[in-house]
Tab-separated table of N, CA and C in Angstrom:
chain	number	residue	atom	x	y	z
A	1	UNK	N	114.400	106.949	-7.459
A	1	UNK	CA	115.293	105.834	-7.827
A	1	UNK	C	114.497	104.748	-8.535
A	2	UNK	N	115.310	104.264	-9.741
A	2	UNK	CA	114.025	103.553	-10.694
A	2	UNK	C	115.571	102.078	-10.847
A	3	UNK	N	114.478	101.296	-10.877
A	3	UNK	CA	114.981	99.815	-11.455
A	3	UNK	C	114.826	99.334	-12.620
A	4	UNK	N	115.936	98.925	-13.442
A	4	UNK	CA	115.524	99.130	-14.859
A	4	UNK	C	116.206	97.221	-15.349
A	5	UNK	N	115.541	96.807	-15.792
A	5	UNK	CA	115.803	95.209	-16.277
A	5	UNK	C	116.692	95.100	-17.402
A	6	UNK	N	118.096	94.826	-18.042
A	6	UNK	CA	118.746	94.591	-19.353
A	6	UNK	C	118.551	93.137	-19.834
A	7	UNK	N	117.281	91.993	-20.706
A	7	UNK	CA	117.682	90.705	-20.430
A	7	UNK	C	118.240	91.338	-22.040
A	8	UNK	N	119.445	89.905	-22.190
A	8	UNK	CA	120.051	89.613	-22.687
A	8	UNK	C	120.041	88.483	-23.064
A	9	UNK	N	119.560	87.982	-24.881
A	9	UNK	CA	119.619	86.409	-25.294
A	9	UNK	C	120.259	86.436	-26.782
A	10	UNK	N	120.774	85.584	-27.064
A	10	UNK	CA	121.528	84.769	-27.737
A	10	UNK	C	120.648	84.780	-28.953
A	11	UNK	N	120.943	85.590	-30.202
A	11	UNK	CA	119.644	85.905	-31.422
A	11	UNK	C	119.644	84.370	-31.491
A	12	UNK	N	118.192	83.945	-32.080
A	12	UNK	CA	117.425	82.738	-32.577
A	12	UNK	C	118.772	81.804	-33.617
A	13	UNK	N	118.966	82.581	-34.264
A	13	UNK	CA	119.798	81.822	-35.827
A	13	UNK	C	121.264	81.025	-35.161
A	14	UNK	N	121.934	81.823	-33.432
A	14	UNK	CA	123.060	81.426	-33.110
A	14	UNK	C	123.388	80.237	-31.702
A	15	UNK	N	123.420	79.325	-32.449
A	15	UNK	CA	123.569	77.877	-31.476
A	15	UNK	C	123.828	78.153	-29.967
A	16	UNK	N	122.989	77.673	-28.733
A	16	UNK	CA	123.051	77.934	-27.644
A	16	UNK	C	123.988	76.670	-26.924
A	17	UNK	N	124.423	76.563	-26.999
A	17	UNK	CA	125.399	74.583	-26.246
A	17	UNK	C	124.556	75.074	-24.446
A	18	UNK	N	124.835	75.238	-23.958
A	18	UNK	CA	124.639	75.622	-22.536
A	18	UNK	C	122.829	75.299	-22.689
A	19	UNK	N	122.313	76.300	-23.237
A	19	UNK	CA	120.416	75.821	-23.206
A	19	UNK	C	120.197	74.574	-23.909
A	20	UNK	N	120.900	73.891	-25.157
A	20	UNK	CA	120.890	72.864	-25.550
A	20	UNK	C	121.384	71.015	-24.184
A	21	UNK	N	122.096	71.690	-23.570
A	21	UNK	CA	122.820	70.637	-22.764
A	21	UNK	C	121.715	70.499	-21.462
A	22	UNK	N	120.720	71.886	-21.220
A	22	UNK	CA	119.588	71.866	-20.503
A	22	UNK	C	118.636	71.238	-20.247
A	23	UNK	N	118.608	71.102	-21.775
A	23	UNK	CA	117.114	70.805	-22.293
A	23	UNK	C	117.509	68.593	-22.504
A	24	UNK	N	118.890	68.444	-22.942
A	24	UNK	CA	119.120	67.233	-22.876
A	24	UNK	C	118.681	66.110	-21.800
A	25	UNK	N	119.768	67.686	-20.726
A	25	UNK	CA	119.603	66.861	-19.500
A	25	UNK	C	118.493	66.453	-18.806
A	26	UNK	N	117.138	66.814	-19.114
A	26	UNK	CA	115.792	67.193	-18.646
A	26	UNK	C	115.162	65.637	-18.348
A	27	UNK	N	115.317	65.395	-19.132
A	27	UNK	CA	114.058	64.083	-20.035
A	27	UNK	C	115.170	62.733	-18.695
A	28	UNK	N	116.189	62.831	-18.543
A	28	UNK	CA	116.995	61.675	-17.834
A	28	UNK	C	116.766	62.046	-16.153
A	29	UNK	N	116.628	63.616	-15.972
A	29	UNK	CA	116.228	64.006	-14.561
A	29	UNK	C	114.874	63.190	-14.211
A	30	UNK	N	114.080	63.241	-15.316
A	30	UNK	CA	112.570	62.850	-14.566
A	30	UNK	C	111.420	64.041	-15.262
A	31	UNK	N	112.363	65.185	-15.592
A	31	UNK	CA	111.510	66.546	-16.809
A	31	UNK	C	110.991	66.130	-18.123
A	32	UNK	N	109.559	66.078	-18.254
A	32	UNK	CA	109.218	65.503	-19.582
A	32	UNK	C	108.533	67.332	-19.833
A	33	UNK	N	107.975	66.922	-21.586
A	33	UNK	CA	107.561	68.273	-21.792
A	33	UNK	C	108.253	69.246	-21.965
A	34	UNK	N	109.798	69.762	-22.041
A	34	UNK	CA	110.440	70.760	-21.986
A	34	UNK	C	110.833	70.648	-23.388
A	35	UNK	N	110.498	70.980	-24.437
A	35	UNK	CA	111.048	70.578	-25.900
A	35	UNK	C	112.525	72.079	-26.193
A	36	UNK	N	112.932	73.152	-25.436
A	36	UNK	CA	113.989	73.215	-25.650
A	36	UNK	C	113.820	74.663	-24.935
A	37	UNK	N	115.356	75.080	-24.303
A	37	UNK	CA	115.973	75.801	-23.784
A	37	UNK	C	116.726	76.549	-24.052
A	38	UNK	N	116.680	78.096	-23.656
A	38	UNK	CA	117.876	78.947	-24.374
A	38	UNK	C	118.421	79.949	-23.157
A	39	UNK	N	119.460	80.068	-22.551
A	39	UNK	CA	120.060	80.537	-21.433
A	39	UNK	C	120.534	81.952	-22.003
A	40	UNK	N	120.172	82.970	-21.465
A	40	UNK	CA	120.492	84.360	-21.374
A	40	UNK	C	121.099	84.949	-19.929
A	41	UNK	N	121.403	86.294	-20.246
A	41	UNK	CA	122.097	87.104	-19.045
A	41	UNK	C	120.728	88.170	-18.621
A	42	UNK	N	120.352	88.605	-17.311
A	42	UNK	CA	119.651	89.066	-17.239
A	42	UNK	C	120.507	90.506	-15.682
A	43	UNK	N	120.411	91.625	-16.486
A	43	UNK	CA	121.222	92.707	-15.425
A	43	UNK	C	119.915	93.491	-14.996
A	44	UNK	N	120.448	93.991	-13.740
A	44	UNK	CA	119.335	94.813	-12.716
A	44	UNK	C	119.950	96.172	-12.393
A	45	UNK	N	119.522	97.074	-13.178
A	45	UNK	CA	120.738	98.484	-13.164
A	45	UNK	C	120.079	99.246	-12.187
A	46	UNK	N	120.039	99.733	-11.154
A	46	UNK	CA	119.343	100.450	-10.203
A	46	UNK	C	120.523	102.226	-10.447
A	47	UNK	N	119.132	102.919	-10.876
A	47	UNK	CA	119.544	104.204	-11.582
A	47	UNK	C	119.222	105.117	-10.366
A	48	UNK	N	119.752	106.182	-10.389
A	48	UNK	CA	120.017	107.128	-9.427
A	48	UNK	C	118.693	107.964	-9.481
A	49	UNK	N	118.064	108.498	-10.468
A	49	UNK	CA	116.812	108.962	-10.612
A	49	UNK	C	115.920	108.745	-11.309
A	50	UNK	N	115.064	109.211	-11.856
A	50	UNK	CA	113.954	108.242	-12.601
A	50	UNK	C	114.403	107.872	-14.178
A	51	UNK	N	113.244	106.724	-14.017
A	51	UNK	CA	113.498	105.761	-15.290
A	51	UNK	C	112.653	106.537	-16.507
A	52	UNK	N	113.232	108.012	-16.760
A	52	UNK	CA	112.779	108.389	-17.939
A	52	UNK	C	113.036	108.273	-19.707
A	53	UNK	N	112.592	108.994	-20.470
A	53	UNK	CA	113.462	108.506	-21.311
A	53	UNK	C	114.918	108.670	-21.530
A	54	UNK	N	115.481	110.008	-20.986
A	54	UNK	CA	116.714	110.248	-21.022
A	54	UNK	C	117.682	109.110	-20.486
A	55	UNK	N	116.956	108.154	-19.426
A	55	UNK	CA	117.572	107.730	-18.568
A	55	UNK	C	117.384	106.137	-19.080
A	56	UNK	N	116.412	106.058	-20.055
A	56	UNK	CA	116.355	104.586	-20.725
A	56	UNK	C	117.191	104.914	-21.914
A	57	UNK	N	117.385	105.909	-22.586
A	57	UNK	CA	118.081	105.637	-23.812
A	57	UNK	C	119.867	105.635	-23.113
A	58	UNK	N	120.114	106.245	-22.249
A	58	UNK	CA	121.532	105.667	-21.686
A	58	UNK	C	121.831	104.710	-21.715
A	59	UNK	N	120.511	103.809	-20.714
A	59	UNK	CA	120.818	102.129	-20.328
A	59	UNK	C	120.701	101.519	-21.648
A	60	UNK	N	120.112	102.187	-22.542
A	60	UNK	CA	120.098	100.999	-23.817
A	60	UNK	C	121.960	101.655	-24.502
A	61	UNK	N	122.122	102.284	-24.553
A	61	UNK	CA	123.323	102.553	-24.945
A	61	UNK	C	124.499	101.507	-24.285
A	62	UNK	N	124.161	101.860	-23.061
A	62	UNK	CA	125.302	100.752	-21.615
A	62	UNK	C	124.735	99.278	-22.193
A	63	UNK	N	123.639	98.967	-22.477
A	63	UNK	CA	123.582	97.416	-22.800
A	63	UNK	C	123.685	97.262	-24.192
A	64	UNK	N	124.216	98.108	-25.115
A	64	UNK	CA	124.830	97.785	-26.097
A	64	UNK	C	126.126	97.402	-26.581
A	65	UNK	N	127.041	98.640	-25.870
A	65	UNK	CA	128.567	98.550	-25.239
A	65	UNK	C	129.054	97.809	-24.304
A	66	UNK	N	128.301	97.261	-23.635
A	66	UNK	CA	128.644	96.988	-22.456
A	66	UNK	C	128.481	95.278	-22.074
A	67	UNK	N	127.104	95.111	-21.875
A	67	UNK	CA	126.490	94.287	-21.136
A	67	UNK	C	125.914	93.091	-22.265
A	68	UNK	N	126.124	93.802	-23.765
A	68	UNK	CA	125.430	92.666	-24.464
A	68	UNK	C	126.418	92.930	-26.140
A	69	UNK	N	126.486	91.835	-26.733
A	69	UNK	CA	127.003	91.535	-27.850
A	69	UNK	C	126.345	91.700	-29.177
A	70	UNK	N	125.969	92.879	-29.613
A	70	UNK	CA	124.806	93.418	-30.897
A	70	UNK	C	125.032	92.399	-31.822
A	71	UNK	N	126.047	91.976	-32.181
A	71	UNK	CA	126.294	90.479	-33.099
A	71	UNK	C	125.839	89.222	-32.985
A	72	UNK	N	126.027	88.651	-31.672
A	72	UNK	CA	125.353	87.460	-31.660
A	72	UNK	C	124.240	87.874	-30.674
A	73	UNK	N	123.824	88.964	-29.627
A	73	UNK	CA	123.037	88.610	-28.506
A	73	UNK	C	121.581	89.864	-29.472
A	74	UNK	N	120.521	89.737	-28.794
A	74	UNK	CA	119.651	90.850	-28.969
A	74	UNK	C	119.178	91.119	-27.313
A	75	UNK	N	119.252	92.065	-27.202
A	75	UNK	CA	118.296	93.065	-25.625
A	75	UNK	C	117.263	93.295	-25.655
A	76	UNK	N	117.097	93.018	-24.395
A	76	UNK	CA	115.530	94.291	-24.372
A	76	UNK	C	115.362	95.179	-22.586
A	77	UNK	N	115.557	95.844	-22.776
A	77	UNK	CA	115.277	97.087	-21.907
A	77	UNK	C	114.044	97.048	-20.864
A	78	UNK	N	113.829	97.050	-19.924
A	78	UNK	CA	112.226	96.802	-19.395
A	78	UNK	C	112.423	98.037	-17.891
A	79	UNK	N	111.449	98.422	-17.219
A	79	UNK	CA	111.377	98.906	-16.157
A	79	UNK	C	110.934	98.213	-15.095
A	80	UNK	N	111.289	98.028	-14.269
A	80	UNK	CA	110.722	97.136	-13.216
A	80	UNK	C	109.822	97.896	-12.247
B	1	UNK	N	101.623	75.693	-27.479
B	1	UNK	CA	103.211	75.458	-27.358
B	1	UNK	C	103.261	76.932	-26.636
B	2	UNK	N	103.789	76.599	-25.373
B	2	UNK	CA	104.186	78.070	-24.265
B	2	UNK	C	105.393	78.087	-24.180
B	3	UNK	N	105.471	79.383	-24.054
B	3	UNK	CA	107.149	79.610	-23.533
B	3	UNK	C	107.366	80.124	-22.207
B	4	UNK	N	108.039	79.914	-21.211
B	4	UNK	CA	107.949	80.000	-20.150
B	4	UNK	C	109.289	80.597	-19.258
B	5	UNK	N	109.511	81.819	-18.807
B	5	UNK	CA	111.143	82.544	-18.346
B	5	UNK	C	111.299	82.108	-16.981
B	6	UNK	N	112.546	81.411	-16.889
B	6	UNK	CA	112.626	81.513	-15.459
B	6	UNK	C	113.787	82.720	-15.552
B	7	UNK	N	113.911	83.135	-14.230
B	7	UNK	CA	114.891	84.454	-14.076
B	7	UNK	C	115.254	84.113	-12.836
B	8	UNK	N	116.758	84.321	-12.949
B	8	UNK	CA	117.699	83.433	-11.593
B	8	UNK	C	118.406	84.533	-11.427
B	9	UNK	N	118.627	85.535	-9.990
B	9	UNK	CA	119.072	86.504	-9.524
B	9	UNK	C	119.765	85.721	-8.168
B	10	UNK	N	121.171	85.987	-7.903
B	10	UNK	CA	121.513	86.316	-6.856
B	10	UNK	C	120.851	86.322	-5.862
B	11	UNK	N	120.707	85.977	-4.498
B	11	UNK	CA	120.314	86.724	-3.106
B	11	UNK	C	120.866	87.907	-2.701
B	12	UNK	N	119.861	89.013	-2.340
B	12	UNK	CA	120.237	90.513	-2.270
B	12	UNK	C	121.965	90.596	-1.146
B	13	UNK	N	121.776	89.388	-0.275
B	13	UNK	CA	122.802	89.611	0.796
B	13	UNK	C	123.828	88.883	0.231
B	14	UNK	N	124.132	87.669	-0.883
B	14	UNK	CA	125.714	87.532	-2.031
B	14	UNK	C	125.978	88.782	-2.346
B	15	UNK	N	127.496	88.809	-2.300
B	15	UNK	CA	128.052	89.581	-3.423
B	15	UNK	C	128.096	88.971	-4.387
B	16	UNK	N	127.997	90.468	-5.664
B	16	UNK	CA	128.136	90.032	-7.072
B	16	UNK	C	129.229	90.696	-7.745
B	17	UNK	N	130.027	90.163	-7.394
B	17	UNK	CA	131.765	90.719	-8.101
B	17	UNK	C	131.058	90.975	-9.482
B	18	UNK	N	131.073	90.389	-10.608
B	18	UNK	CA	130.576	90.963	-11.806
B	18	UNK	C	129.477	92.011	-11.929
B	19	UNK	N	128.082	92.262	-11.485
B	19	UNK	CA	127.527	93.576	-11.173
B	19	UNK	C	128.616	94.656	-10.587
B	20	UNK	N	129.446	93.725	-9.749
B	20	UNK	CA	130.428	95.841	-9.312
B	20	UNK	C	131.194	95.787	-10.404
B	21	UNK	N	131.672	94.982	-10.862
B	21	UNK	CA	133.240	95.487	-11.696
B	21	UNK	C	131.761	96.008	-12.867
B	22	UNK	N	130.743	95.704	-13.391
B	22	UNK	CA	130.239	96.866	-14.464
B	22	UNK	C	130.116	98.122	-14.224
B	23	UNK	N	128.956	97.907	-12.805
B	23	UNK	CA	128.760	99.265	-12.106
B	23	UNK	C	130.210	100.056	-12.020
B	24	UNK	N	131.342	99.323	-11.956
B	24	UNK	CA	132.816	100.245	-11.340
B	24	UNK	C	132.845	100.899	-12.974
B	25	UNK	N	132.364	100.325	-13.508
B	25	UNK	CA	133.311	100.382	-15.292
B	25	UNK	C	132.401	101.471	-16.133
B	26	UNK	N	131.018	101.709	-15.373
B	26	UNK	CA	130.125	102.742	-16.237
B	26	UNK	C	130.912	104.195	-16.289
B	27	UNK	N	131.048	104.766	-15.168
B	27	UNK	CA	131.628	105.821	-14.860
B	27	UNK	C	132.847	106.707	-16.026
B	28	UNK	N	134.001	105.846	-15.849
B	28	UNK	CA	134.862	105.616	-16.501
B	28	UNK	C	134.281	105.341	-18.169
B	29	UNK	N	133.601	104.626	-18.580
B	29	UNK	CA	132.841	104.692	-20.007
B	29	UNK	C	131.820	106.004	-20.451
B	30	UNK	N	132.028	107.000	-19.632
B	30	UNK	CA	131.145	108.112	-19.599
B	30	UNK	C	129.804	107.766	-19.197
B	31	UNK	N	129.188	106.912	-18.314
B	31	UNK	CA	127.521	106.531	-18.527
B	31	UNK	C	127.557	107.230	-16.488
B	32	UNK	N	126.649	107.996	-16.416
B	32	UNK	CA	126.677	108.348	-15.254
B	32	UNK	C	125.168	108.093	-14.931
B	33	UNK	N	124.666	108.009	-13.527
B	33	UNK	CA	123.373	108.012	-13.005
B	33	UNK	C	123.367	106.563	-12.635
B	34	UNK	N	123.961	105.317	-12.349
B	34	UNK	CA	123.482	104.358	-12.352
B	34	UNK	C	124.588	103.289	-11.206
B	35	UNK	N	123.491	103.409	-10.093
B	35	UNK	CA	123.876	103.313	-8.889
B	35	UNK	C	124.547	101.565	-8.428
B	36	UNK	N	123.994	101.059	-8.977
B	36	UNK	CA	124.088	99.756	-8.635
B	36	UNK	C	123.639	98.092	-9.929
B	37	UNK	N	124.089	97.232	-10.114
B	37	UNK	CA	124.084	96.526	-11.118
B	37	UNK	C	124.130	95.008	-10.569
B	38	UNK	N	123.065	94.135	-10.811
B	38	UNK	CA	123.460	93.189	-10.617
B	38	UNK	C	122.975	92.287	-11.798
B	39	UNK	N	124.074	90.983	-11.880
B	39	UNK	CA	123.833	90.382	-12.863
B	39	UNK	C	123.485	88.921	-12.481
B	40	UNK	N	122.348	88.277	-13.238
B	40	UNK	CA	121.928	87.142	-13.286
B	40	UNK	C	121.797	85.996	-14.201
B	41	UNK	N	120.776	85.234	-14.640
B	41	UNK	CA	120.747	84.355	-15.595
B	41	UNK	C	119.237	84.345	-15.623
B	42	UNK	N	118.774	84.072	-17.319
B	42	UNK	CA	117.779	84.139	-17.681
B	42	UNK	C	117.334	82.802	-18.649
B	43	UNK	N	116.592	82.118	-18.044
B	43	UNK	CA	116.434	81.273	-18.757
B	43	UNK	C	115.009	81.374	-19.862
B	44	UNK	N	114.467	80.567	-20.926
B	44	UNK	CA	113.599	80.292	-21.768
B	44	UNK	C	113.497	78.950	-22.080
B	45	UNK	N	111.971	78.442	-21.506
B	45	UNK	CA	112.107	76.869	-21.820
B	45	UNK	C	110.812	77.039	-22.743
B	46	UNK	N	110.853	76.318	-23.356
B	46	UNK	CA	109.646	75.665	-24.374
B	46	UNK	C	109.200	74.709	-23.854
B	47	UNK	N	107.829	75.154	-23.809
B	47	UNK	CA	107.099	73.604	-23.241
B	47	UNK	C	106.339	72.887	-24.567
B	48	UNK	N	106.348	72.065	-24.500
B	48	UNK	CA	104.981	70.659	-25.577
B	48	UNK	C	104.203	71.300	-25.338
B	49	UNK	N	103.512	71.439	-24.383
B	49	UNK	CA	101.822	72.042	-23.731
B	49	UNK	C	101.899	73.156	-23.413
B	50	UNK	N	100.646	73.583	-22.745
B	50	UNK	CA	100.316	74.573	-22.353
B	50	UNK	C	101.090	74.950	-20.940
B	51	UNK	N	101.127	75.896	-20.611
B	51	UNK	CA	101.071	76.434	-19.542
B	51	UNK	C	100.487	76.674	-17.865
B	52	UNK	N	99.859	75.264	-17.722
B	52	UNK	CA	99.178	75.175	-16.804
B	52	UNK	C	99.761	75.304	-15.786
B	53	UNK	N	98.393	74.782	-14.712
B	53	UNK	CA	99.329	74.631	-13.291
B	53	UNK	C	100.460	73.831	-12.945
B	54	UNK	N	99.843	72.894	-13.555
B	54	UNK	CA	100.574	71.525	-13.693
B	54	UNK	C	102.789	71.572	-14.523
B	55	UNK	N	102.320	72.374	-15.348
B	55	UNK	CA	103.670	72.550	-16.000
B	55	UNK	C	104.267	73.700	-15.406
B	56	UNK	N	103.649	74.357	-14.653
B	56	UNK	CA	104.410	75.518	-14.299
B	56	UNK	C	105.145	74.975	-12.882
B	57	UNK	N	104.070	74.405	-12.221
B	57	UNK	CA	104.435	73.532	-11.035
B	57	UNK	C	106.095	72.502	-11.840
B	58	UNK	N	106.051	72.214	-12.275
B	58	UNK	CA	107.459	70.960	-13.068
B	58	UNK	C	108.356	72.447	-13.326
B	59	UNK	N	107.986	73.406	-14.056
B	59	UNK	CA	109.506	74.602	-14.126
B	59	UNK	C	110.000	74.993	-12.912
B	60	UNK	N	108.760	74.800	-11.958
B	60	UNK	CA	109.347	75.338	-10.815
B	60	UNK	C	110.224	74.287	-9.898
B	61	UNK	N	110.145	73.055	-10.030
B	61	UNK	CA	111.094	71.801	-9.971
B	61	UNK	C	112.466	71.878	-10.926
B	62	UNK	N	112.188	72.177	-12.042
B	62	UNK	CA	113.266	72.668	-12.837
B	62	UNK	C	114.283	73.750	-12.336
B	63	UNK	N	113.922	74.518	-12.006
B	63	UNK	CA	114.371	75.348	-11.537
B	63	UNK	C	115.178	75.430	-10.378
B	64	UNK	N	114.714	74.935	-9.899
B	64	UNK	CA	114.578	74.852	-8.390
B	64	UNK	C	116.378	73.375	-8.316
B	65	UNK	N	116.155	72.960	-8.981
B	65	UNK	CA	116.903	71.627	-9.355
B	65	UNK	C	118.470	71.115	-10.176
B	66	UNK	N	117.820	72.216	-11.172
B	66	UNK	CA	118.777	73.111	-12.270
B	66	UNK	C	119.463	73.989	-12.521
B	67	UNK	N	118.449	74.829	-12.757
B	67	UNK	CA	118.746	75.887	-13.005
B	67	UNK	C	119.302	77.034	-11.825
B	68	UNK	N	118.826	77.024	-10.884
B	68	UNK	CA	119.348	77.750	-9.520
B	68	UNK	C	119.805	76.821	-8.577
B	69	UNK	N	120.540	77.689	-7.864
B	69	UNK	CA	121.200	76.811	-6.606
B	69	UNK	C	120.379	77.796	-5.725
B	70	UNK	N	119.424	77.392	-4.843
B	70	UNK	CA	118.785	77.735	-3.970
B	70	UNK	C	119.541	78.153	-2.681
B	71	UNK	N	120.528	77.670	-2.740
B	71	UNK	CA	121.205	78.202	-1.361
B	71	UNK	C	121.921	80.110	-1.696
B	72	UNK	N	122.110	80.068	-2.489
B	72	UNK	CA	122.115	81.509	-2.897
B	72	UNK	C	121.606	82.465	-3.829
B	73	UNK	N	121.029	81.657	-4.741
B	73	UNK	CA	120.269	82.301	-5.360
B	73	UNK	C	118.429	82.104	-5.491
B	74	UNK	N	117.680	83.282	-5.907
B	74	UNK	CA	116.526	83.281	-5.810
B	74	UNK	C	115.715	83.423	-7.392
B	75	UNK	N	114.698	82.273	-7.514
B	75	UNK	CA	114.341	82.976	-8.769
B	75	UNK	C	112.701	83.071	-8.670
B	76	UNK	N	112.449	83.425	-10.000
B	76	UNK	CA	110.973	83.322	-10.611
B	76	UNK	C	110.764	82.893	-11.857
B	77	UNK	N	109.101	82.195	-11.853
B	77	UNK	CA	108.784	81.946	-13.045
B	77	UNK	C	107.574	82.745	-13.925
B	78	UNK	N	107.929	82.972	-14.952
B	78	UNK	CA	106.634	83.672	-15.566
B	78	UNK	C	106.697	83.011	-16.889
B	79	UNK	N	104.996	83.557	-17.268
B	79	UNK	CA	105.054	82.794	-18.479
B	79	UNK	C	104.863	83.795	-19.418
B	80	UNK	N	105.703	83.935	-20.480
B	80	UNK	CA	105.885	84.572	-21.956
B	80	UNK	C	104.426	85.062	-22.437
């Protein structure tokens, strides 16, 4: 049984409001130093047998369809 | 100039209504082998500086403050 990581972020070029409103709020908390923030989805797919390739090119398939937006978001796949 | 992930997961003992309704929804999308799903939030902060103790110590105030609600959820910080 293998644990496999999907993060999920918001490509560079497409305005984040949520990591932007983060990074605002920072500097009035008492947070200096944080010059900016970008909020992603991060999934934990716990696979039935090992994290081979057969079994990573699925999950990248499922976090294409599925779990992430090829238009505005980019993935990345990891093994834990 | 560092970049620095925090990663905000659930506590293993919350339910995560959104991890099941995916996990429920793979099956049915033809994706088989993949037992369990949970979903979180991923953050990316930019720091001014480096990466020290010192700033990693402040994400982890960030975090801790912000970005997670500690009463149910658990995170980590790493640096990029």
């Amino acid at each position: 049984m293998a644990r496999v990581v999907v993060d999920v972020m918001l490509k560079p070029e497409i305005l984040d409001p949520q990591g932007q409103a983060i990074a605002r709020k920072l500097p009035q908390m008492g947070f200096d130093g944080v010059g900016a923030v970008r909020q992603g989805k991060r999934f934990e797919l716990e696979l039935d047998g090992p994290a081979d390739d057969e079994a990573l090119e699925r999950v990248h398939k499922i976090a294409e369809t599925l779990l992430a937006n090829p238009v505005i978001e980019n993935f990345e796949v990891r093994v834990l």
